[in-house]
Coordinates of C-alpha atoms in Angstrom, one line a residue:
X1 CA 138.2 133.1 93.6
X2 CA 139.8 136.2 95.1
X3 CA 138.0 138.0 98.4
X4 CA 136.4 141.0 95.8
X5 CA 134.9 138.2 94.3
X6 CA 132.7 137.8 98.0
X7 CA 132.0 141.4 98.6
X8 CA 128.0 140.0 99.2
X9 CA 129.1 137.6 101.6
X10 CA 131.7 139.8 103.0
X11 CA 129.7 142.7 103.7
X12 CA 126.7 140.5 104.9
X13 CA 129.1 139.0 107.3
X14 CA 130.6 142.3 108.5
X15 CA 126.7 143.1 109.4
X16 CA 126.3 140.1 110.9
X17 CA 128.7 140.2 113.2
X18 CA 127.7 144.0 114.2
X19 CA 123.9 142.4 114.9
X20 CA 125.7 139.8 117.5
X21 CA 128.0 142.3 119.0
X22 CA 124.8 144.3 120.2
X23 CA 123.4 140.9 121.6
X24 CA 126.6 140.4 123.3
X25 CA 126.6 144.3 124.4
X26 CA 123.4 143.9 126.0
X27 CA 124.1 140.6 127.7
X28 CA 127.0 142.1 129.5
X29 CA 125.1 144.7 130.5
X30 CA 122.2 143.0 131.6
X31 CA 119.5 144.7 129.4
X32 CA 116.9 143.8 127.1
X33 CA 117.5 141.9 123.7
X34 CA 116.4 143.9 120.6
X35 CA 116.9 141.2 118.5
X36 CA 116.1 137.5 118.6
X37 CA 118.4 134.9 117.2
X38 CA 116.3 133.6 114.9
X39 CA 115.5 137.4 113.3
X40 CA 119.4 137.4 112.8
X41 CA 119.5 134.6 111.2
X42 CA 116.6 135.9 108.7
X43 CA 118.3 138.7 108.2
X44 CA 121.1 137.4 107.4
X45 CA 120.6 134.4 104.8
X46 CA 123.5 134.6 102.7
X47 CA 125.8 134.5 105.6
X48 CA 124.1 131.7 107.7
X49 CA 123.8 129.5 104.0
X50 CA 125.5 126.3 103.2
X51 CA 126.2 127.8 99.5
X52 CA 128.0 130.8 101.6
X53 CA 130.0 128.7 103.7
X54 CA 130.7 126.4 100.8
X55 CA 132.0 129.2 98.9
X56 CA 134.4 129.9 101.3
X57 CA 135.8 126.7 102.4
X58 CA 136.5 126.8 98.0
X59 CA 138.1 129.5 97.6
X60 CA 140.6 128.8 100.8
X61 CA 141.4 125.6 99.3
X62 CA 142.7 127.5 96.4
X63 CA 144.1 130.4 98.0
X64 CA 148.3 130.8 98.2
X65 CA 149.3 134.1 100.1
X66 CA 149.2 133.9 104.0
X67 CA 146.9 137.0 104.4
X68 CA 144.6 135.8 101.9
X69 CA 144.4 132.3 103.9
X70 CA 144.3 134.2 107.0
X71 CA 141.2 136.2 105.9
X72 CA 139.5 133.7 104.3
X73 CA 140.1 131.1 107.4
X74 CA 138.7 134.1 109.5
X75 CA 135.5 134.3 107.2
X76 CA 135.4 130.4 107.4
X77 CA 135.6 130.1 111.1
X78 CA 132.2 132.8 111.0
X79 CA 130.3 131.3 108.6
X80 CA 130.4 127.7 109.9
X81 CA 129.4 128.9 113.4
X82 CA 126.6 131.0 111.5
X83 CA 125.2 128.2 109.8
X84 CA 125.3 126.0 113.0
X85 CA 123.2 129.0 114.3
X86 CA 120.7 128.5 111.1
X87 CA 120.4 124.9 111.6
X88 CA 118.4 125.4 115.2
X89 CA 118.2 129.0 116.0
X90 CA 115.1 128.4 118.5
X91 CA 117.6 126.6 120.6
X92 CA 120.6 128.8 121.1
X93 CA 118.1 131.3 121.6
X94 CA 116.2 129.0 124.4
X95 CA 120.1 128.8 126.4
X96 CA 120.7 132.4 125.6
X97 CA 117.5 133.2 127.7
X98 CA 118.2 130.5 130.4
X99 CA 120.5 132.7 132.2
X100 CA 118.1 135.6 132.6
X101 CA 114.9 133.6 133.3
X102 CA 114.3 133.1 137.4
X103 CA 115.0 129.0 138.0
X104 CA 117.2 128.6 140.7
X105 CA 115.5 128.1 144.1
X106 CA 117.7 128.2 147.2
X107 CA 117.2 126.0 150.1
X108 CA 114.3 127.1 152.6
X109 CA 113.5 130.4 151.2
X110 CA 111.4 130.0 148.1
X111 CA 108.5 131.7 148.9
X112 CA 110.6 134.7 150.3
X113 CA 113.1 136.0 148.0
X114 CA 111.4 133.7 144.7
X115 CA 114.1 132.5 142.5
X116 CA 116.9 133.6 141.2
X117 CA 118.6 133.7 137.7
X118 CA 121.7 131.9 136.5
X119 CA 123.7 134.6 136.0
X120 CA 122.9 136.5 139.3
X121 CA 123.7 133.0 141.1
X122 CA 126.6 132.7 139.2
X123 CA 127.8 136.2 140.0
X124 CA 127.0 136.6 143.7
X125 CA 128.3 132.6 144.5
X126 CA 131.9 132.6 144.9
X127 CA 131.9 135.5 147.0
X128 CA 129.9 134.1 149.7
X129 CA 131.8 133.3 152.8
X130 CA 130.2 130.7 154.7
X131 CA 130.5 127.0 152.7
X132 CA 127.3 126.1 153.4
X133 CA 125.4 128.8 151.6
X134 CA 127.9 128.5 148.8
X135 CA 127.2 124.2 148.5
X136 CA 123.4 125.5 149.0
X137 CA 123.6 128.0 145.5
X138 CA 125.6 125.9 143.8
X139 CA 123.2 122.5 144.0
X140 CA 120.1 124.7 143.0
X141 CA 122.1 126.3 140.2
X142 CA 122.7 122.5 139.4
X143 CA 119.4 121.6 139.7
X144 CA 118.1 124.4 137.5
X145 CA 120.5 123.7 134.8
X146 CA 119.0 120.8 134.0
X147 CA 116.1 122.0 132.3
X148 CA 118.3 123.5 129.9
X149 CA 120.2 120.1 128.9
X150 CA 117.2 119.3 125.6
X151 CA 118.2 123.0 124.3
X152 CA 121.9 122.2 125.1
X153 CA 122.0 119.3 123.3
X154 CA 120.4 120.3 120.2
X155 CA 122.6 123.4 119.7
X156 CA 125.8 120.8 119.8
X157 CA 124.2 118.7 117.3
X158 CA 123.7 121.5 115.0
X159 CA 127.3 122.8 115.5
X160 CA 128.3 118.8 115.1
X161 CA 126.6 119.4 111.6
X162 CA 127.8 122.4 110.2
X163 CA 131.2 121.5 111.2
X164 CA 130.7 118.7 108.5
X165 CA 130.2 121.1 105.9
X166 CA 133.5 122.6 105.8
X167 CA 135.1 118.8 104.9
X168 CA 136.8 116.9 107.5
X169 CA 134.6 113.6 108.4
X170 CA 135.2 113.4 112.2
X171 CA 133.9 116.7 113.5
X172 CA 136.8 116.9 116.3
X173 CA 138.9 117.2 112.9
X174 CA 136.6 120.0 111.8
X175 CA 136.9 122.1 115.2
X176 CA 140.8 121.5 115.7
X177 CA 141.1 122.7 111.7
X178 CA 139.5 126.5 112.8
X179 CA 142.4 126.7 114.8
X180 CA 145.4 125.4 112.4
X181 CA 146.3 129.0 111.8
X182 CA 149.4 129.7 114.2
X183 CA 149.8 126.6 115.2
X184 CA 152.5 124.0 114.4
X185 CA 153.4 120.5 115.7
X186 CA 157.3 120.2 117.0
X187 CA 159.7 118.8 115.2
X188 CA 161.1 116.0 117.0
X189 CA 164.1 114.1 115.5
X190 CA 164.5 111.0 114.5
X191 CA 166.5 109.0 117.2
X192 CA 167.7 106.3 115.2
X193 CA 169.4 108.5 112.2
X194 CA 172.6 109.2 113.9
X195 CA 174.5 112.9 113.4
X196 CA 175.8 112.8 109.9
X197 CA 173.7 109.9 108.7
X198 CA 170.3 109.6 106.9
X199 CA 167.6 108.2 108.5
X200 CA 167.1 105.4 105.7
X201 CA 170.9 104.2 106.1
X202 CA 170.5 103.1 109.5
X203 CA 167.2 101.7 109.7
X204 CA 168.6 99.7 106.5
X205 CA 171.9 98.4 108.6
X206 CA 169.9 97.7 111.9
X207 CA 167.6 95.4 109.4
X208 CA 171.0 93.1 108.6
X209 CA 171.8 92.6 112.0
X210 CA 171.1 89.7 114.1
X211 CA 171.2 91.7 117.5
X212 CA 168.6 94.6 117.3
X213 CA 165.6 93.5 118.4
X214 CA 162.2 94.7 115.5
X215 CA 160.7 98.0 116.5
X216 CA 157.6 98.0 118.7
X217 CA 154.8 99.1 116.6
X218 CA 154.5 102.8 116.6
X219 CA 152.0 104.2 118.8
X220 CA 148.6 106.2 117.4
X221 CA 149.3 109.7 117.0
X222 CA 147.6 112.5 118.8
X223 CA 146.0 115.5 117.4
X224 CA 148.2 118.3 118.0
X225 CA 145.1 120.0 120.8
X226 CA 145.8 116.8 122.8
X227 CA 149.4 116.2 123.2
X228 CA 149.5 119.4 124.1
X229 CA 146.7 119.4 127.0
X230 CA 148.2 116.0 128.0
X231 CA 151.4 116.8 128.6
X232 CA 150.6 120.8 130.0
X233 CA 148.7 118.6 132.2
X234 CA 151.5 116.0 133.4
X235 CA 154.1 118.5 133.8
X236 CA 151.9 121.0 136.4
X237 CA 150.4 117.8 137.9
X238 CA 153.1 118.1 140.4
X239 CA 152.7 121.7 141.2
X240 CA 149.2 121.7 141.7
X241 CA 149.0 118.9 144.2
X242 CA 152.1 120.0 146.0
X243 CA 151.8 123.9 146.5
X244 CA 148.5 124.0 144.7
X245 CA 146.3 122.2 147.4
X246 CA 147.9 123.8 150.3
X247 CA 147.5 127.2 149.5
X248 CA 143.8 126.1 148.1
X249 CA 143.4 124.4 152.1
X250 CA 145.3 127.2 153.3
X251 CA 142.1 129.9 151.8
X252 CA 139.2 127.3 151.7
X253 CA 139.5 124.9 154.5
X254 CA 138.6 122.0 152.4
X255 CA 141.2 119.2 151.4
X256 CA 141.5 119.1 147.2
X257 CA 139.6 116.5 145.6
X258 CA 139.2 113.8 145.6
X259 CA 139.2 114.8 149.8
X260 CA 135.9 117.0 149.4
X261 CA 136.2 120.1 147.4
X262 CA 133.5 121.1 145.0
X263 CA 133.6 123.4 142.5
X264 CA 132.2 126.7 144.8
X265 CA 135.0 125.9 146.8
X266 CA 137.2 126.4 143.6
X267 CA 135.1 129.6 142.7
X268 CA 135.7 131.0 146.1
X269 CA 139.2 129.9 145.7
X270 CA 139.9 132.3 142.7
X271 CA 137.5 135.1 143.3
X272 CA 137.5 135.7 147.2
X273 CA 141.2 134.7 148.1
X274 CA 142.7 135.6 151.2
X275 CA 144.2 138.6 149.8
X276 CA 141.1 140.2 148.4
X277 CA 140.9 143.0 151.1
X278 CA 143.9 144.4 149.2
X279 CA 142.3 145.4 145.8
X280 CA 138.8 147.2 147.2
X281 CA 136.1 147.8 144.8
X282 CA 136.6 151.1 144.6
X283 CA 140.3 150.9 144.0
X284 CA 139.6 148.5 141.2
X285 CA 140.0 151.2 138.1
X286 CA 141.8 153.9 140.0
X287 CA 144.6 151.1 139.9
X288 CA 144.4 150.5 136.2
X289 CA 144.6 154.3 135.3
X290 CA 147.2 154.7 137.7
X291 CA 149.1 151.8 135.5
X292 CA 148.0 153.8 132.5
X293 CA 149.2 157.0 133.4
X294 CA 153.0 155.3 134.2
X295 CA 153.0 154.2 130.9
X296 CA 151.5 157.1 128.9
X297 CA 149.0 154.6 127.5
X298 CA 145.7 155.9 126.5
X299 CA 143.2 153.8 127.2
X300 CA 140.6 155.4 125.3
X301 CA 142.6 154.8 122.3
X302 CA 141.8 157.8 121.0
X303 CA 138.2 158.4 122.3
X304 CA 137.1 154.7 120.9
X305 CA 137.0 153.0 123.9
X306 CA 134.2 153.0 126.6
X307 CA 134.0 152.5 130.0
X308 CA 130.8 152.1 131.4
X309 CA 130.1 151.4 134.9
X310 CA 126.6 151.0 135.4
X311 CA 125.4 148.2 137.4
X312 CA 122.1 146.5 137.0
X313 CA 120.3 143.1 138.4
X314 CA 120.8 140.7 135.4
X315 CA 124.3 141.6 134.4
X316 CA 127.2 139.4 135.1
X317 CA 130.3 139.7 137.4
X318 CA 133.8 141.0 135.5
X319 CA 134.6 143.1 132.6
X320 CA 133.7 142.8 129.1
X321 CA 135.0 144.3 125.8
X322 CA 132.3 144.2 123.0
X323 CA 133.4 145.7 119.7
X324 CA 130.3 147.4 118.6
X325 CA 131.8 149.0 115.5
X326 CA 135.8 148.5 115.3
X327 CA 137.3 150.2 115.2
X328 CA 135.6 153.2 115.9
X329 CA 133.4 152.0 119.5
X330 CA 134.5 149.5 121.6
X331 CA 132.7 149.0 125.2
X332 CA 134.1 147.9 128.2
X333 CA 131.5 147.3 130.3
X334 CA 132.5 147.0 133.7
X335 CA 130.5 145.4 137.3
X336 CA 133.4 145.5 139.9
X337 CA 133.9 143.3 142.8
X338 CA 136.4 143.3 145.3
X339 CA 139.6 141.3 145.1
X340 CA 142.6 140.5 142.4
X341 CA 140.3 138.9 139.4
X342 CA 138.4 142.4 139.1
X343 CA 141.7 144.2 138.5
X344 CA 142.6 141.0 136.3
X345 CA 139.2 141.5 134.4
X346 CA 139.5 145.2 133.8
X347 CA 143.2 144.4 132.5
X348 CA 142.2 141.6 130.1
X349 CA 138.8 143.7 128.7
X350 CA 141.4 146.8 127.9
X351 CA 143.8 144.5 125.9
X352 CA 140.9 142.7 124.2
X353 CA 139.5 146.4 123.1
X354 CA 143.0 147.8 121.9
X355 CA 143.3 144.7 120.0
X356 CA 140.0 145.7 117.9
X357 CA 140.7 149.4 118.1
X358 CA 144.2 148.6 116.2
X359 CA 143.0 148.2 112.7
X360 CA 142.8 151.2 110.5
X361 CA 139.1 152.3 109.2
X362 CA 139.5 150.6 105.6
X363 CA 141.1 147.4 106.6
X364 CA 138.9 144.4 105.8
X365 CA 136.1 143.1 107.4
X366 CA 138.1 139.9 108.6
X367 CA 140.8 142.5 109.9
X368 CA 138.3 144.5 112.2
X369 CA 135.9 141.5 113.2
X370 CA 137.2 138.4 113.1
X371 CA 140.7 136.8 113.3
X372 CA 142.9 133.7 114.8
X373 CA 141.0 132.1 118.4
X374 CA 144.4 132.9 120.5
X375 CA 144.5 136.8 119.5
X376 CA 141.8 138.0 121.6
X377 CA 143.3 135.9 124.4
X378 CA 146.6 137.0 124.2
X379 CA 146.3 140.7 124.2
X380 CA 144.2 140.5 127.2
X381 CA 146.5 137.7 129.3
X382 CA 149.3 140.1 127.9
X383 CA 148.0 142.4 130.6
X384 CA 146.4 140.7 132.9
X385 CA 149.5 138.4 133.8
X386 CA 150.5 142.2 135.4
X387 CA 149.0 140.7 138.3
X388 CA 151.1 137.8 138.6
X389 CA 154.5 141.0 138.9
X390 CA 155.1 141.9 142.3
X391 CA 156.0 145.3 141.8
X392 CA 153.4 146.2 139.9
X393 CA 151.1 145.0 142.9
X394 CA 153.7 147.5 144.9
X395 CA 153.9 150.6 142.4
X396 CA 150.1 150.3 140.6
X397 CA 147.9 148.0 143.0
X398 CA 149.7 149.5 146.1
X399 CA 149.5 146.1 147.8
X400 CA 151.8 144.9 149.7
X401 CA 150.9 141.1 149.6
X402 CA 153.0 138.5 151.8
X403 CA 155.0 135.6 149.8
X404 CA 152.1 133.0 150.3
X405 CA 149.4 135.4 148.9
X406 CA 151.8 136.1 145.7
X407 CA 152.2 132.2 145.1
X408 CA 148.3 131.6 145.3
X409 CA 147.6 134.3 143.0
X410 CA 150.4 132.4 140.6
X411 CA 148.5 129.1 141.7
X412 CA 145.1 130.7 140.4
X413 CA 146.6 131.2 137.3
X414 CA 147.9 128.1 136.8
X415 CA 144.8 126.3 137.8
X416 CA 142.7 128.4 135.3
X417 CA 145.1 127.2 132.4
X418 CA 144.8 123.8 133.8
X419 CA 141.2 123.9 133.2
X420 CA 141.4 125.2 129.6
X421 CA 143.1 122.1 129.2
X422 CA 140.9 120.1 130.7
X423 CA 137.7 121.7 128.7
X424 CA 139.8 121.1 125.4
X425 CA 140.1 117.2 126.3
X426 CA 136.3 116.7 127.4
X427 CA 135.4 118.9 124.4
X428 CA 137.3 116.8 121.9
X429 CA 135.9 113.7 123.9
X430 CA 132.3 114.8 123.3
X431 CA 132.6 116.0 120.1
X432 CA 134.0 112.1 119.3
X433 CA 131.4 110.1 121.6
X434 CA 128.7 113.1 121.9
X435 CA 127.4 114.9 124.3
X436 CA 126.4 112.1 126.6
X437 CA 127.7 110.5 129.8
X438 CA 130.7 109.4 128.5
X439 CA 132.2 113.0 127.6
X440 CA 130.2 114.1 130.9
X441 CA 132.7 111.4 132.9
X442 CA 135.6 112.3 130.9
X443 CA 135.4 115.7 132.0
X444 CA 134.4 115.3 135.6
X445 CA 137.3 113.3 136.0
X446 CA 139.3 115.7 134.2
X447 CA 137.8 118.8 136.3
X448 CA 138.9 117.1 139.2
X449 CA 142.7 116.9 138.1
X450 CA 143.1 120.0 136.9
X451 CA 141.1 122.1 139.2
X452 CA 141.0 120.2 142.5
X453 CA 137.5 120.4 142.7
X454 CA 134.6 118.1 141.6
X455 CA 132.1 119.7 139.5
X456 CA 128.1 118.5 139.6
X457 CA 127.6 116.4 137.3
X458 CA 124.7 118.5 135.5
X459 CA 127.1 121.3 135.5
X460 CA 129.5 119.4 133.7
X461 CA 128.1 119.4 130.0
X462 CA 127.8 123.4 130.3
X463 CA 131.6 124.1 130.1
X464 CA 131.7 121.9 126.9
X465 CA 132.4 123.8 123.4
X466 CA 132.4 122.4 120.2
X467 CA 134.1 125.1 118.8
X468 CA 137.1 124.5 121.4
X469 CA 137.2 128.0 122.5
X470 CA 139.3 126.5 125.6
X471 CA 141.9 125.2 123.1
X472 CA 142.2 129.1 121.7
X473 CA 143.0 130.4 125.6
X474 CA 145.0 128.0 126.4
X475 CA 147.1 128.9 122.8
X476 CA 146.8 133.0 123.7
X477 CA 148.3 132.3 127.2
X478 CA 151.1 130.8 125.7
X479 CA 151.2 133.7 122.9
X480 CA 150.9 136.2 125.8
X481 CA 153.3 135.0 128.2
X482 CA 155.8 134.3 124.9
X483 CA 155.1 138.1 124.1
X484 CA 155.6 139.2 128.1
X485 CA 159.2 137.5 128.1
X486 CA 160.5 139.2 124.7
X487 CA 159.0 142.7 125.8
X488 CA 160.6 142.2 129.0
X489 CA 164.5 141.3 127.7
X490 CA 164.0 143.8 124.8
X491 CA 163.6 146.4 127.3
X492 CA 165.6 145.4 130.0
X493 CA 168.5 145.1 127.7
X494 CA 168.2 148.8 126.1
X495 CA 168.3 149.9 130.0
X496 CA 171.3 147.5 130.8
X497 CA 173.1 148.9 127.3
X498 CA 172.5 152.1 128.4
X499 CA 173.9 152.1 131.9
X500 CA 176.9 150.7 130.4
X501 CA 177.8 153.9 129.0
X502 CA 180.3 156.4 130.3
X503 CA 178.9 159.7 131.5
X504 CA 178.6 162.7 129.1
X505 CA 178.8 160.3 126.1
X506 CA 176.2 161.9 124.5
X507 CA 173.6 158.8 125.4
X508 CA 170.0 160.2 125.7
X509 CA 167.7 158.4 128.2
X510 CA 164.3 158.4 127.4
X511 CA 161.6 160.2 129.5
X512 CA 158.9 157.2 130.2
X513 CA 159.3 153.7 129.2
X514 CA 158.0 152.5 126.0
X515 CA 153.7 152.5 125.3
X516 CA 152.7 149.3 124.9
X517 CA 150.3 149.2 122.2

């Protein structure tokens, strides 16, 4: 079955992706829904059916070219998160509403200021200075949350079920299969085969003799998702206790866990560092046009990008890029805030929005829409890892941060990975056990590792995905900091070849480094 064979599906697809984009547009901008989920998902039968989703997961079994499996695994990795969406589309829409609806009620004031909403708690709490207010937020965000565990769990079960639609029997199978695409397992030789000899011809010869003792019985093998998150995790364990929770004591004042940090201690950590005062608000996109203009890059793209900078009460902290119609209009919609992640933000929404504004007007739907978890990801750590260079803080941020400051911004990084990890473990965990207390302990426990902070424990489930969104970050900051290393000796070696030519040889320099693009 070739992809004209599933123009229906295709092109209902396409729509129904431009009907969640304008959800997702007005989310980050903190205005009204025009649709309800469940009016999508009547509006879109064909792509929220089992028969379309079944077609698919068909014709990918038979396909042979790697841009035909690439589309098709695109299409497939839509579909099965559409039909989850069919299967209880009153709850997704009950947690999509959550986050505007007033629940949380601070401590003492009630009756005063009323209560608040998720996402305005969530976007005014790690900015807070005093501890106390932020433990005081963060416990009525907790408590609020829990009215939105029933609607939480019912829109895992439905994803649990359409992930058993596309043919694996364990649904952690299912979710690490969307993100096979990209990804492949190490090679790791066989020890016992020496340098010129089979592997077969010395197992045989250690068999004859008396002295070799019978191998221990092989271990059981890990998914690919896991070794990986185990062993990122081992190998920055180190790092993060050592440097890690000094500099986090240094800007908190509160020993890492299991000593007494929480999670708004974490927040506050990342968002409202020591050296915030050197990125001001204002500064925040004056800096990345000034790193524009260096590099001749246009961040328009050619008049398909927007920025808009409009700031109302129910829209959350950071940038977003929404791809309303790739590639012709792509929003960045923007709240600033004071201090390094805005400037990270703005970076990472600009690479996400060239990323969708790179395809040409007749590519295919799965080329404009959709694509492999890690892209989106990459493009935008590809930029915002700019932070982490300390001349660019000198020649685009014009800070002048001292040593300590650099290494906790590094530290913040690292921390954030760490995380990823950590939500890719619990998320495999709950997708084995469900989403009960057991995945809930696995990924306290694992919160507190990798972040050095304990998270509440009805906070916990919320960072959950049975999609293993986590698993694709985690994959895009290793794409993106592969990509940062090969731009970087590519170029620095055309400067160093050039230098190394004698005057008046004819060598032409060029006028501005290289757009990347």
């Amino acid at each position: 079955m070739a992809l004209r064979e599933l123009v229906d599906l295709r092109q209902d697809a396409a729509a129904l992706c431009a009907d969640l984009a304008q959800l997702a547009l007005a989310a980050a901008r903190g205005t009204a829904f025009q649709q309800s989920l469940p009016d999508i998902v009547r509006t879109h039968r064909l792509a929220c059916s089992r028969d379309g989703l079944a077609q698919v997961v068909e014709a990918l079994g038979r396909a042979a070219s790697p841009a035909r499996i690439s589309r098709l695994a695109s299409l497939r990795d839509l579909l099965v998160r559409a039909r989850a969406l069919a299967l209880d589309p009153a709850a997704a829409q009950e947690l999509l509403d959550f986050s505007r609806r007033p629940s949380v009620r601070l401590h003492g004031d009630p009756g005063l200021h009323g209560a608040l909403p998720p996402v305005a708690a969530e976007r005014d709490l790690p900015a807070l200075r005093m501890r106390e207010e932020r433990a005081d937020m963060e416990q009525a965000l907790a408590q609020a949350e829990r009215a939105s565990s029933g609607a939480r769990s019912a829109v895992w079960e439905a994803a649990q079920a359409a992930l058993s639609e596309i043919g694996a029997s364990d649904p952690a199978d299912a979710a690490l299969a969307l993100h096979e695409r990209g990804w492949a397992p190490p090679q790791v030789p066989d020890a016992a085969a020496g340098a010129t000899e089979p592997a077969g011809t010395s197992a045989a010869q250690g068999a004859e003799s008396p002295l070799v003792r019978p191998a221990a019985p092989p271990e059981p093998e890990l998914d690919p998702a896991t070794a990986a998150c185990d062993r990122f995790l081992r190998e920055t364990d180190a790092l993060a206790r050592d440097l890690g929770a000094w500099l986090f004591e240094r800007d908190t004042g509160t020993r890492a866990a299991p000593s007494g940090a929480e999670r708004h201690d974490l927040l506050h950590f990342l968002h409202a560092p020591r050296c915030a005062g050197a990125f001001p608000r204002g500064e925040l996109l004056r800096t990345v046009r000034r790193w524009a203009g260096m590099l001749r890059l246009d961040l328009t793209a050619g008049g398909t990008v927007g920025l808009e900078e409009e700031e109302r009460p129910l829209q959350p902290q950071g940038a977003h890029a929404i791809p309303v119609d790739p590639p012709h209009d792509i929003r960045i919609v923007v709240r600033t805030t004071e201090g390094p992640r805005g400037v990270a933000g703005v970076l990472f929404a600009v690479g996400r929005a060239h990323l969708r504004a790179g395809p040409p007007p007749d590519a295919p739907p799965e080329d404009l829409w959709l694509g492999d978890a890690a892209l989106e990801p990459a493009c935008g750590s590809l930029f915002s890892g700019l932070l982490l260079d300390a001349g660019w803080l000198r020649r685009c941020a014009q800070a002048e941060l001292p040593r300590d400051d650099e290494r906790a911004l590094a530290v913040g990084a690292l921390l954030e990975a760490r995380l990823s990890a950590a939500r890719v473990l619990g998320s495999l965990e709950a997708l084995r056990s469900g989403l009960g207390t057991r995945a809930e302990d696995v990924y306290r426990e694992l919160h507190a590792r990798s972040g050095l902070a304990e998270v509440p424990p009805s906070l916990a489930l919320r960072d959950l995905d049975p999609w293993l969104g986590s698993w694709g970050d985690l994959r895009g900051r290793s794409l993106a900091a592969a990509m940062r290393e090969f731009l970087r000796e590519l170029f620095d070696e055309d400067c160093a070849a050039a230098a190394r030519q004698p005057p008046n040889c004819g060598t032409r320099f060029p006028r501005s480094r290289p757009s990347i693009r």
